[in-house]
XYZ file of C-alpha atoms in Angstrom:
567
model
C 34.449 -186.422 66.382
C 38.018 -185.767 67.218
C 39.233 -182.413 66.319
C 43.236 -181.844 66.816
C 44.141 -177.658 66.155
C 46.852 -177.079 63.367
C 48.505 -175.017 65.743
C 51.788 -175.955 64.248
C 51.059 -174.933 60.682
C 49.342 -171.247 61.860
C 52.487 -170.847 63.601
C 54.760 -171.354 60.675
C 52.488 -169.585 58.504
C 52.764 -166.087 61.160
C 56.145 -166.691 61.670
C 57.137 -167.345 57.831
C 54.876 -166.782 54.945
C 52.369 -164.273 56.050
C 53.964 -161.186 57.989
C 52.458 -161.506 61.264
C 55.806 -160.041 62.347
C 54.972 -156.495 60.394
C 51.526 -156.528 62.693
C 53.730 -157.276 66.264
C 56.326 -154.490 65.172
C 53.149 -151.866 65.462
C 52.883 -149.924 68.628
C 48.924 -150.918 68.206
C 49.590 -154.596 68.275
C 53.068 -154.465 69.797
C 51.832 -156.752 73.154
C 50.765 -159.607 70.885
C 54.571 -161.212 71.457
C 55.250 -164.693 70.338
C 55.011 -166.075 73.957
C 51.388 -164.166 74.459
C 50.406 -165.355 70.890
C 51.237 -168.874 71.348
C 49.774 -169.544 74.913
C 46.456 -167.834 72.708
C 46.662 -170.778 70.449
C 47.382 -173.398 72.987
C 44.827 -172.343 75.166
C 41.824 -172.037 72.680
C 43.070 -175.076 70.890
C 42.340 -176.848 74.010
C 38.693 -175.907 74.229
C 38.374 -176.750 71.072
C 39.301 -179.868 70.896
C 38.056 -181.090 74.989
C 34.970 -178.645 74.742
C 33.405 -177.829 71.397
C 34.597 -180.921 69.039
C 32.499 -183.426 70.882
C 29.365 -181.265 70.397
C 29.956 -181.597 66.026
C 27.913 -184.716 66.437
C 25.143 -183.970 69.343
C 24.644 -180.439 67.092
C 23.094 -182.616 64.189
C 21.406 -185.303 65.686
C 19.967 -183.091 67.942
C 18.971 -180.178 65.927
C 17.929 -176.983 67.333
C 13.884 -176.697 67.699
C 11.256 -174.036 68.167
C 9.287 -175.040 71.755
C 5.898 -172.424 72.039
C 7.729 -169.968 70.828
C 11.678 -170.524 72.412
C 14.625 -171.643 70.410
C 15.769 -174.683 72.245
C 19.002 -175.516 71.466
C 20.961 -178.800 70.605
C 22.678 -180.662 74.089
C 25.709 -179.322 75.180
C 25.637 -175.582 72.935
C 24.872 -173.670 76.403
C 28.007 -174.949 77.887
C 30.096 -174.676 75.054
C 28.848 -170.950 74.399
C 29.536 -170.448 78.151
C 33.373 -171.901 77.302
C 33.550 -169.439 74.312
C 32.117 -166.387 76.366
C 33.990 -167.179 79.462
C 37.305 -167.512 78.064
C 37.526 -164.116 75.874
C 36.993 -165.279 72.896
C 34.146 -163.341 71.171
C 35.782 -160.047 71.686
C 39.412 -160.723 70.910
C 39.795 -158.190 68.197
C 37.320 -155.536 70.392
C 38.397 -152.052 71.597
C 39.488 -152.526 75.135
C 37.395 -149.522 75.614
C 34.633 -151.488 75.669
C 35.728 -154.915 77.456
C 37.681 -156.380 74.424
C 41.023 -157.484 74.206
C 42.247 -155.436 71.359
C 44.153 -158.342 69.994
C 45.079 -158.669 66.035
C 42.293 -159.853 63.830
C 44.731 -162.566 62.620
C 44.908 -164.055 66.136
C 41.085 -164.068 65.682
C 41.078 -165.109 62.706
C 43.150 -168.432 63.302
C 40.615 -168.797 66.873
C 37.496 -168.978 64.645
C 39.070 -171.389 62.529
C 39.698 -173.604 65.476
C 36.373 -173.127 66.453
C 34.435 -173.658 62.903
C 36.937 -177.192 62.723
C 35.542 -178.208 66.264
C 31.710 -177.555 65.703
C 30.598 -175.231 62.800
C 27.233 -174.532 64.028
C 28.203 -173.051 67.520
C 30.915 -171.303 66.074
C 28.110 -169.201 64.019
C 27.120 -167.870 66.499
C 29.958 -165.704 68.179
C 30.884 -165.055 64.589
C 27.716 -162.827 64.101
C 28.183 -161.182 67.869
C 32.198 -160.368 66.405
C 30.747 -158.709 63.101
C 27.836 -156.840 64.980
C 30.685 -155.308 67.803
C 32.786 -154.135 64.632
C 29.809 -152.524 62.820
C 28.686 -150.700 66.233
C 32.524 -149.725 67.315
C 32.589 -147.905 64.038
C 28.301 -146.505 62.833
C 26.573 -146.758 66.298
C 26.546 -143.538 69.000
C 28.541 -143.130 72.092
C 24.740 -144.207 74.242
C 24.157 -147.339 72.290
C 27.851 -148.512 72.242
C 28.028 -147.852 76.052
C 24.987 -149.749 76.306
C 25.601 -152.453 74.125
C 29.076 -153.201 73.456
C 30.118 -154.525 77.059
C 27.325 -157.307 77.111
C 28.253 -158.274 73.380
C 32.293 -158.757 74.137
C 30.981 -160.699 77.108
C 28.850 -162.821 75.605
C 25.923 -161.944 77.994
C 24.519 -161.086 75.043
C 24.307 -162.101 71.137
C 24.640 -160.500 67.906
C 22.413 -160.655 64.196
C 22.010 -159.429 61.039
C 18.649 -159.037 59.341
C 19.178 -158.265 55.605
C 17.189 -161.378 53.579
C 13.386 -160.859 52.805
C 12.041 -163.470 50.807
C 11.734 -161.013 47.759
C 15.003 -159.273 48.875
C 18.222 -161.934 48.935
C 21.019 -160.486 47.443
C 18.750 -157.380 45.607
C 19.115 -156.281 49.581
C 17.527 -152.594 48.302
C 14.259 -154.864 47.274
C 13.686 -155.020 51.208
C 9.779 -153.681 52.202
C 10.637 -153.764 56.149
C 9.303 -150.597 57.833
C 11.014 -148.108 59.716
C 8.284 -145.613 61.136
C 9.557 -142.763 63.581
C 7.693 -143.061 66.824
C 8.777 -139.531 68.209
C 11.255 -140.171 70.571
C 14.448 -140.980 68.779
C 13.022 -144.144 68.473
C 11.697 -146.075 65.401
C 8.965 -148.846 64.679
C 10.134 -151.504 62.409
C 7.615 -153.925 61.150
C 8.404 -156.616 58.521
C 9.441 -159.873 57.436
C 12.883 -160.913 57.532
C 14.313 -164.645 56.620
C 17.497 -166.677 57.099
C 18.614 -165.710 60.340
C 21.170 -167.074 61.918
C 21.117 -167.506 65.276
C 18.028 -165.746 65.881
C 17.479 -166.893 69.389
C 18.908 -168.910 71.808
C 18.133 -170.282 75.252
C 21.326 -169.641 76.734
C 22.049 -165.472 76.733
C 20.152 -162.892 78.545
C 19.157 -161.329 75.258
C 19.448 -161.128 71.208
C 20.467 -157.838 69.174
C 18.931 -157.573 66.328
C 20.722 -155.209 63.437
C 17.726 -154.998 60.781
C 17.785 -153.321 57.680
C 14.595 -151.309 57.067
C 13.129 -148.252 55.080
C 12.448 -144.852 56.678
C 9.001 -143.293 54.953
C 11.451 -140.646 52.685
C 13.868 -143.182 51.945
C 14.791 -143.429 48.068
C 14.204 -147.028 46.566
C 17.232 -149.475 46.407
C 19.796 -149.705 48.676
C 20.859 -145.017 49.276
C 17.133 -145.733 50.693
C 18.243 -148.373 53.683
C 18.459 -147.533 57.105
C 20.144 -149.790 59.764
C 18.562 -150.342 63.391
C 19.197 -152.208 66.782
C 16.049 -154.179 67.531
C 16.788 -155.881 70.571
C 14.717 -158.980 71.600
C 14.705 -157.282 75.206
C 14.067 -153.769 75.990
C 17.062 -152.599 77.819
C 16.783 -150.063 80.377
C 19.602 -147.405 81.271
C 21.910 -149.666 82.918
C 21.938 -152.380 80.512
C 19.077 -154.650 82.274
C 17.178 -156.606 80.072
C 13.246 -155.076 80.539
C 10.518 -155.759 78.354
C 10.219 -157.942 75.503
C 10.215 -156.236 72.034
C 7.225 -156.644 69.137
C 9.384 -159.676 67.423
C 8.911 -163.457 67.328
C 10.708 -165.862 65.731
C 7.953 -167.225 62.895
C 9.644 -170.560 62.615
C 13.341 -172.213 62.033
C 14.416 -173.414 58.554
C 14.713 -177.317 57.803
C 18.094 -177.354 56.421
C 20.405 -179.274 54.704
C 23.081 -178.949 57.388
C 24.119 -176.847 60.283
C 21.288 -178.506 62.081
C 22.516 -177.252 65.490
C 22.388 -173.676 64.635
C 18.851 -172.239 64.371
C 18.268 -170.037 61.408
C 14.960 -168.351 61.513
C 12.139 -166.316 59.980
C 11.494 -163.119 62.018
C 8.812 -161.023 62.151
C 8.826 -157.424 63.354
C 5.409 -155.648 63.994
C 6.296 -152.427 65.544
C 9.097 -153.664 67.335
C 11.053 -150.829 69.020
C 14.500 -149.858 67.202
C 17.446 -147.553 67.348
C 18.824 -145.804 64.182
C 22.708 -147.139 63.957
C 24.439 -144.527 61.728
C 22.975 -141.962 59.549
C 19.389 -141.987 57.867
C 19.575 -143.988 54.480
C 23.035 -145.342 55.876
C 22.198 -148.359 56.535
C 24.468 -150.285 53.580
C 27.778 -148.516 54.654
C 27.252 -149.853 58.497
C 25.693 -153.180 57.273
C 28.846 -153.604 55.131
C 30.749 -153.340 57.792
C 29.510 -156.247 59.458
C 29.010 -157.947 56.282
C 33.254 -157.543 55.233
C 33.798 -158.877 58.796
C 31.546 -161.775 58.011
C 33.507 -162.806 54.977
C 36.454 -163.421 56.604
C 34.899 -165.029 58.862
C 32.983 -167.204 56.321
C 36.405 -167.976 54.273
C 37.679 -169.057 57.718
C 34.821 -171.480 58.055
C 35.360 -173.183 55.105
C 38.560 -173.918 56.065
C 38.017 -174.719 59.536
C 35.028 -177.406 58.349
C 37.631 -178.525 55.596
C 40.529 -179.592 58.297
C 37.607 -181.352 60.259
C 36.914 -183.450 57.150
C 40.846 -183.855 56.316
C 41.655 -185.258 59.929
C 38.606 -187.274 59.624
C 39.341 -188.925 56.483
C 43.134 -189.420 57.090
C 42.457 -191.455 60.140
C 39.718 -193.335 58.359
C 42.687 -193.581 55.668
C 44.945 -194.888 58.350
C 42.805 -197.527 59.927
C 41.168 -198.541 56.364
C 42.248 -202.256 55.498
C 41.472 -202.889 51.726
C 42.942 -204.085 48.609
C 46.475 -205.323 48.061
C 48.225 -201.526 49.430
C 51.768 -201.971 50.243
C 53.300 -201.133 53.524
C 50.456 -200.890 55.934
C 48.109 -202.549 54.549
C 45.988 -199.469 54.826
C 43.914 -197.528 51.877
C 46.582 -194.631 52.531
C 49.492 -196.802 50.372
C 46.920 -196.601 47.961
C 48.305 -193.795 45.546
C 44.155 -192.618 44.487
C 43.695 -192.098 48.298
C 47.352 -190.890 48.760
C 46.593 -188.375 46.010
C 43.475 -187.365 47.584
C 44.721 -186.746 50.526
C 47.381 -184.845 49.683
C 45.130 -182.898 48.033
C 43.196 -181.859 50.432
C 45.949 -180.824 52.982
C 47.880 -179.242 49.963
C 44.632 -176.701 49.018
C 43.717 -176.393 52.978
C 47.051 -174.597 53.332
C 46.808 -172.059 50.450
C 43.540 -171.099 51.832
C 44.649 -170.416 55.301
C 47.812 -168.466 54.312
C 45.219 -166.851 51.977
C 43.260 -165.749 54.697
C 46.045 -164.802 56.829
C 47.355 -162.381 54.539
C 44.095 -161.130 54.338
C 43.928 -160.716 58.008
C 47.470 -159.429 58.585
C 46.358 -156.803 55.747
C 43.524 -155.767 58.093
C 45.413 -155.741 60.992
C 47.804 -153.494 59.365
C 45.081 -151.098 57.957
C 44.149 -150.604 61.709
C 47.359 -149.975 63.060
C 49.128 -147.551 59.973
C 45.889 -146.291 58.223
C 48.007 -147.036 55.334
C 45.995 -146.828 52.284
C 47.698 -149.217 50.124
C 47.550 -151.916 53.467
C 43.638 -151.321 52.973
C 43.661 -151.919 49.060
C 45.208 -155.107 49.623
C 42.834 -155.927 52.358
C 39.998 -155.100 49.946
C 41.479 -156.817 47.442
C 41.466 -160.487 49.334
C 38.522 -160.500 50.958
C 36.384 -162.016 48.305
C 39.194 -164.024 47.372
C 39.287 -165.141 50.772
C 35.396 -165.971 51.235
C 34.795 -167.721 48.056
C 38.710 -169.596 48.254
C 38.039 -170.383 51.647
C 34.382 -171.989 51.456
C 35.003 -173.745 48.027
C 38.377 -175.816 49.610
C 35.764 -176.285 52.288
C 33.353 -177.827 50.040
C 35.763 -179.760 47.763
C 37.618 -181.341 50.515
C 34.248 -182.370 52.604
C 33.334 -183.982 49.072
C 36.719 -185.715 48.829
C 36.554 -186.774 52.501
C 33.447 -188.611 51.954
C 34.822 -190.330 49.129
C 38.238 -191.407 50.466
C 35.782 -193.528 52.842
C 34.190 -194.817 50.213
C 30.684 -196.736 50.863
C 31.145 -195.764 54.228
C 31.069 -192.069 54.202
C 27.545 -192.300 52.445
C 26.481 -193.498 55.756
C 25.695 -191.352 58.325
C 26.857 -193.016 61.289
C 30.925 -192.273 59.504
C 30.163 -188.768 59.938
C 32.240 -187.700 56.762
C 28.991 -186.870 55.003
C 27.898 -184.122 58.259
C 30.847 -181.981 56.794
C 30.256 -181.850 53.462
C 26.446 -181.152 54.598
C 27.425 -178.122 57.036
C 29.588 -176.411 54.824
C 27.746 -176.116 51.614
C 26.054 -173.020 52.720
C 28.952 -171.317 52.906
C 29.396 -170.424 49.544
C 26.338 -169.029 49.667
C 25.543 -167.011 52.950
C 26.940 -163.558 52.946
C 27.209 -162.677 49.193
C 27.327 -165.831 47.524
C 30.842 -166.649 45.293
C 29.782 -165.490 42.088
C 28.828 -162.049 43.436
C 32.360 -162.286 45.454
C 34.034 -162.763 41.848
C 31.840 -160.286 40.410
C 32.927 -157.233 43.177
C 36.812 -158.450 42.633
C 36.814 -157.603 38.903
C 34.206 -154.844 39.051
C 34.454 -152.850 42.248
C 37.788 -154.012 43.260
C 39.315 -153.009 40.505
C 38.206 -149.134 40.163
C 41.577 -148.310 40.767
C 42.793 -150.024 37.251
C 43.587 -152.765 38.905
C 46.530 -151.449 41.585
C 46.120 -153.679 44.177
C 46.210 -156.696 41.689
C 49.290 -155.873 39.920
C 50.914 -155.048 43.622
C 50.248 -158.624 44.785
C 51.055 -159.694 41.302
C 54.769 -158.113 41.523
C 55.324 -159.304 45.567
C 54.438 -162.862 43.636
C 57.229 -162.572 41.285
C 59.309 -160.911 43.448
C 58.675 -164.273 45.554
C 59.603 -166.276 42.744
C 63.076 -164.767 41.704
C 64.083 -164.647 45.317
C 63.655 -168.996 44.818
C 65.226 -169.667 41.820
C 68.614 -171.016 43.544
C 67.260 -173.249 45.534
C 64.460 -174.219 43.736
C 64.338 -173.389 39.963
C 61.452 -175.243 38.618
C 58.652 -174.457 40.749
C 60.376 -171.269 41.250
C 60.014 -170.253 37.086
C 56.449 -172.165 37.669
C 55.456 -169.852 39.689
C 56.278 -166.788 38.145
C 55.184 -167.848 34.319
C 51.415 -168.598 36.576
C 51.997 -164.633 37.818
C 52.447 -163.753 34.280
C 49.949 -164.775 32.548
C 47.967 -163.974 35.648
C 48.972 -160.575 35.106
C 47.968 -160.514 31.684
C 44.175 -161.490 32.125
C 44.113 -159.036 34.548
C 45.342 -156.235 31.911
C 42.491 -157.681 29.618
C 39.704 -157.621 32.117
C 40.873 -153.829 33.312
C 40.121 -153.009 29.838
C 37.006 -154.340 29.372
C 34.656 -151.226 29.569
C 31.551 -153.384 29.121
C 31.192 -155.438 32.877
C 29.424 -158.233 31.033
C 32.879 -159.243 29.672
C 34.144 -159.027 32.933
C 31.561 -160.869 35.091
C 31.157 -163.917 32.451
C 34.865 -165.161 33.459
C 34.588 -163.728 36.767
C 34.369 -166.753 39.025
C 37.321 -168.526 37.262
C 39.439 -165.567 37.830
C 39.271 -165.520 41.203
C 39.910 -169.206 41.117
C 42.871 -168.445 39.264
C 43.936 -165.783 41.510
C 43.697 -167.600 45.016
C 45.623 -170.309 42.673
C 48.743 -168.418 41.950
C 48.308 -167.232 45.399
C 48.673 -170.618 46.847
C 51.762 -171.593 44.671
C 53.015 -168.246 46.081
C 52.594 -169.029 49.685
C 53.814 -172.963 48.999
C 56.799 -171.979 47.627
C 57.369 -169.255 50.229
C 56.496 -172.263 52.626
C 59.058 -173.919 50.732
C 61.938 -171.776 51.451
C 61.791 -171.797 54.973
C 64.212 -175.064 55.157
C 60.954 -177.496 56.143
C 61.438 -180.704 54.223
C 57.852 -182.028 54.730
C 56.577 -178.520 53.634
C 58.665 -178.334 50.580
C 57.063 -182.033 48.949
C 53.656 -180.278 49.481
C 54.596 -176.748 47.582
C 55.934 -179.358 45.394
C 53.182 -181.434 44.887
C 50.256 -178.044 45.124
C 52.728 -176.201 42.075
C 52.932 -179.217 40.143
C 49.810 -180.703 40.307
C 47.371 -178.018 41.435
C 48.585 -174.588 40.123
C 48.906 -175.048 36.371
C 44.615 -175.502 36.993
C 45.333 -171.575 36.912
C 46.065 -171.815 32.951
C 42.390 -173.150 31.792
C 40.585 -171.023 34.142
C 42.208 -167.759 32.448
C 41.783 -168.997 29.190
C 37.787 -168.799 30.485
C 38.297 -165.495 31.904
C 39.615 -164.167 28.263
C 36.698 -165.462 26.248
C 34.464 -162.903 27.509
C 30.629 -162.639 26.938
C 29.701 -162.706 23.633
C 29.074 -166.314 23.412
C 27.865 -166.708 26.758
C 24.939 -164.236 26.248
C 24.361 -165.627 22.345
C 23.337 -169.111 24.153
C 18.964 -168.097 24.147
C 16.913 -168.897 27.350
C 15.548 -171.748 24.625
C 18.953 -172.984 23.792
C 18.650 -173.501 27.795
C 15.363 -175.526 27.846
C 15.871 -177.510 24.973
């Protein structure tokens, strides 16, 4: 499928809406100059689009397979992995220390959304490596990050995550898996553990396992979890795989999508592991790795969601039908038009979204600036579940802007709306993202809210002149945005709060995205300024029903009976 890089629009969003600039001006990220950060972008939007894009296709007809035991995967991953590995691009954001390039996570950021556009499925893969590096550069010991970082930032090697048990999904501290010490500093983990991505591969020297497990005095729930490498190799001293661990992959999941990347059930039965931070730990590193992934998740969405836009406005393009002016084309149409824009109006507020989440990371490494890391905190969930439901709503849309046709297979408009649904699920699904944004990200009465909240209005007055109505739009949406979030900050009882919580988020990332249009707007672009135009018109005032959810509370939520239900 061809796959074209928005390089254009990630460099207008650095260089005008999100503050990439404040991240460059850091002596930690001062090397990342415009000229280094746009040969970056060229250069992996070129293996995206000659390299990974044309594997999209071969990835689900070809699914990956379990062979006596081996993951064999689809035609074409091993080279493209070899084109990810090769170039630099799994350990971007890694401590030169330990082979990385110590670039900003916003330059990363913006590569894995090339790569998740291009081929979803591969692009899992180095994802989980890029979380697993993070969660080891900051829980694991000076041996096992000599040991292990270098092959993970090469790509010799691959990264997991082993949290799901099939009575354990997101109740992680239901987990039963095993951690036994065998006397040696080294521990015996034997369990069960499903839904992993990625679990093995034919095409790297080995496969790191980071499981979640139980040590015999750890507590029940989650202050009782312990985190471990389990490699699928035994590595000696100098990093050479040895012998092969007690863990086989039991067999791969048929899925709805993502048929190219293998997602397993494991089984450990006494398989040799390493303790990664402290006993009964294991949540603090895992989260790690697990706030990593949702960024990267977010990303994915809206990776797979400019797939299915490019996809469907070429259809659009070519698409004879009806009386349309102009063209001829179903693009005159003004259903498809509307559609369309759309699409590429809500694809944009979700990748500024996530750039200001990333630019807030970046600048949490390089200050240690507390509010920086607040705000980073703040967006993440906003970020995941923003991020994967554009993803989902404009694969849906894509499909039906080809009509009949993207109900066939052979289109390939339906493999992106099949790929992408998982993603508001894996890695804390969206409701429990909305539920941690009013509950836990908003212990400190709501701070980081009402900061963004102010920048938004601040936004807004600095717009009136030039352009008043979606200008005053904007900053009425921030209001009553602000508002709701007064209300839900004093609702003692979290009930109230978690029964609108999944509309206020929705509402949030939507005042965000008139924010980021209409900032967009400002920067002189005439093409830009019809979509803020269009998204603030059109799209934002969404934001007024959703709070009016938000407001209502529990009360009748919970008085509907489990009967009322079946009835």
């Amino acid at each position: 499928m061809p796959y074209r890089a928005p390089v254009s629009d990630y460099q207008f969003l650095m260089d005008h809406v999100t503050g990439f600039a404040d991240v460059t001006a850091t002596p930690r990220f001062a090397e990342a100059t415009p000229d280094m950060t746009a040969a970056i972008l060229s250069e992996a939007a070129k293996m995206c689009e000659e390299v990974l894009a044309p594997m999209q296709r071969a990835g689900d007809l070809h699914p990956a397979h379990l062979d006596n035991g081996v993951v064999r995967t689809s035609p074409g991953f091993a080279d493209g992995y070899k084109a990810i590995a090769t170039g630099g691009w799994i350990g971007m954001s890694a401590s030169p220390e330990n082979g990385g390039l110590g670039l900003p996570m916003t330059l990363t950021t913006l590569v894995n959304e090339m790569m998740s556009g291009a081929c979803l499925a591969l692009q899992l893969n180095p994802l989980m490596s890029q979380g697993q590096i993070e969660a080891l550069e900051h829980h694991a010991s000076d041996a096992i990050k000599a040991l292990y970082l270098p092959k993970l930032i090469s790509g010799e090697w691959c990264g997991t995550m082993n949290l799901t048990e099939p009575q354990a999904g997101s109740d992680v501290g239901a987990l039963r898996t095993k951690a036994e010490p065998n006397g040696d500093g080294t521990y015996a983990i034997t369990g069960q553990k499903i839904y992993i991505s990625w679990a093995d591969n034919d095409f790297t020297e080995n496969v790191c396992h980071l499981v979640l497990a139980r040590l015999p005095d750890g507590v029940p729930g989650t202050k009782g979890i312990s985190l471990f490498m389990v490699p699928k190799l035994i590595p000696d001293a100098d990093g050479t795989p040895g012998k092969r661990n007690d863990l086989r992959v039991v067999s791969l999941e048929h899925k709805m999508g993502l048929h190219g990347s293998p997602t397993a059930v494991m089984e450990y039965s006494g398989a040799t592991g390493w303790l990664i931070g402290p006993e009964h730990g294991g949540m603090a590193a895992m989260f790690t790795m697990m706030n990593n992934a949702r960024l990267g998740v977010g990303v994915q969405g809206i990776g797979v969601a400019e797939g299915a836009y490019q996809h469907a406005l070429a259809y659009a393009q070519d698409r004879k039908q009806g009386k349309a002016p102009g063209t001829g084309a179903i693009i005159e149409h003004a259903d498809v038009r509307r559609m369309l824009t759309t699409m590429k109006a809500d694809i944009y507020a979700a990748r500024a979204i996530a750039l200001m989440n990333a630019v807030a990371i970046d600048m949490t490494s390089a200050t240690g600036d507390a509010g920086w890391k607040a705000r980073a905190a703040f967006l993440t969930p906003i970020t995941k579940a923003f991020g994967t439901d554009v993803g989902i709503d404009v694969a849906n849309t894509g499909v039906q802007v080809h009509g009949g046709m993207g109900f066939i297979e052979e289109t390939g408009a339906a493999q992106y709306a099949r790929d992408v649904r998982v993603t508001a699920i894996y890695e804390g699904t969206n409701g429990i993202q909305a539920m941690d944004l009013v509950a836990r990200k908003m212990m400190d009465s709501g701070e980081a809210a009402f900061r963004l909240l102010e920048e938004i209005e601040q936004g807004a007055e600095a717009a009136r002149a030039a352009h008043p109505a979606l200008a005053e739009a904007v900053w009425q949406a921030a209001e009553t945005l602000r508002e709701t979030t007064e209300w839900l900050v004093g609702q003692s009882d979290l009930n109230q709060r978690f029964a609108g919580a999944v509309p206020y988020l929705r509402a949030f990332a939507r005042v965000l995205g008139g924010h980021v249009h209409l900032s967009s707007a400002m920067a002189g672009d005439a093409a830009r300024a019809r979509l803020a135009t269009f998204y603030i018109k059109r799209l934002l005032p969404e934001h007024a029903g959703l709070l009016v959810h938000v407001r209502e509370g529990a009360d009748d939520l919970l008085a509907i009976s489990n009967d009322d239900l079946a009835a």
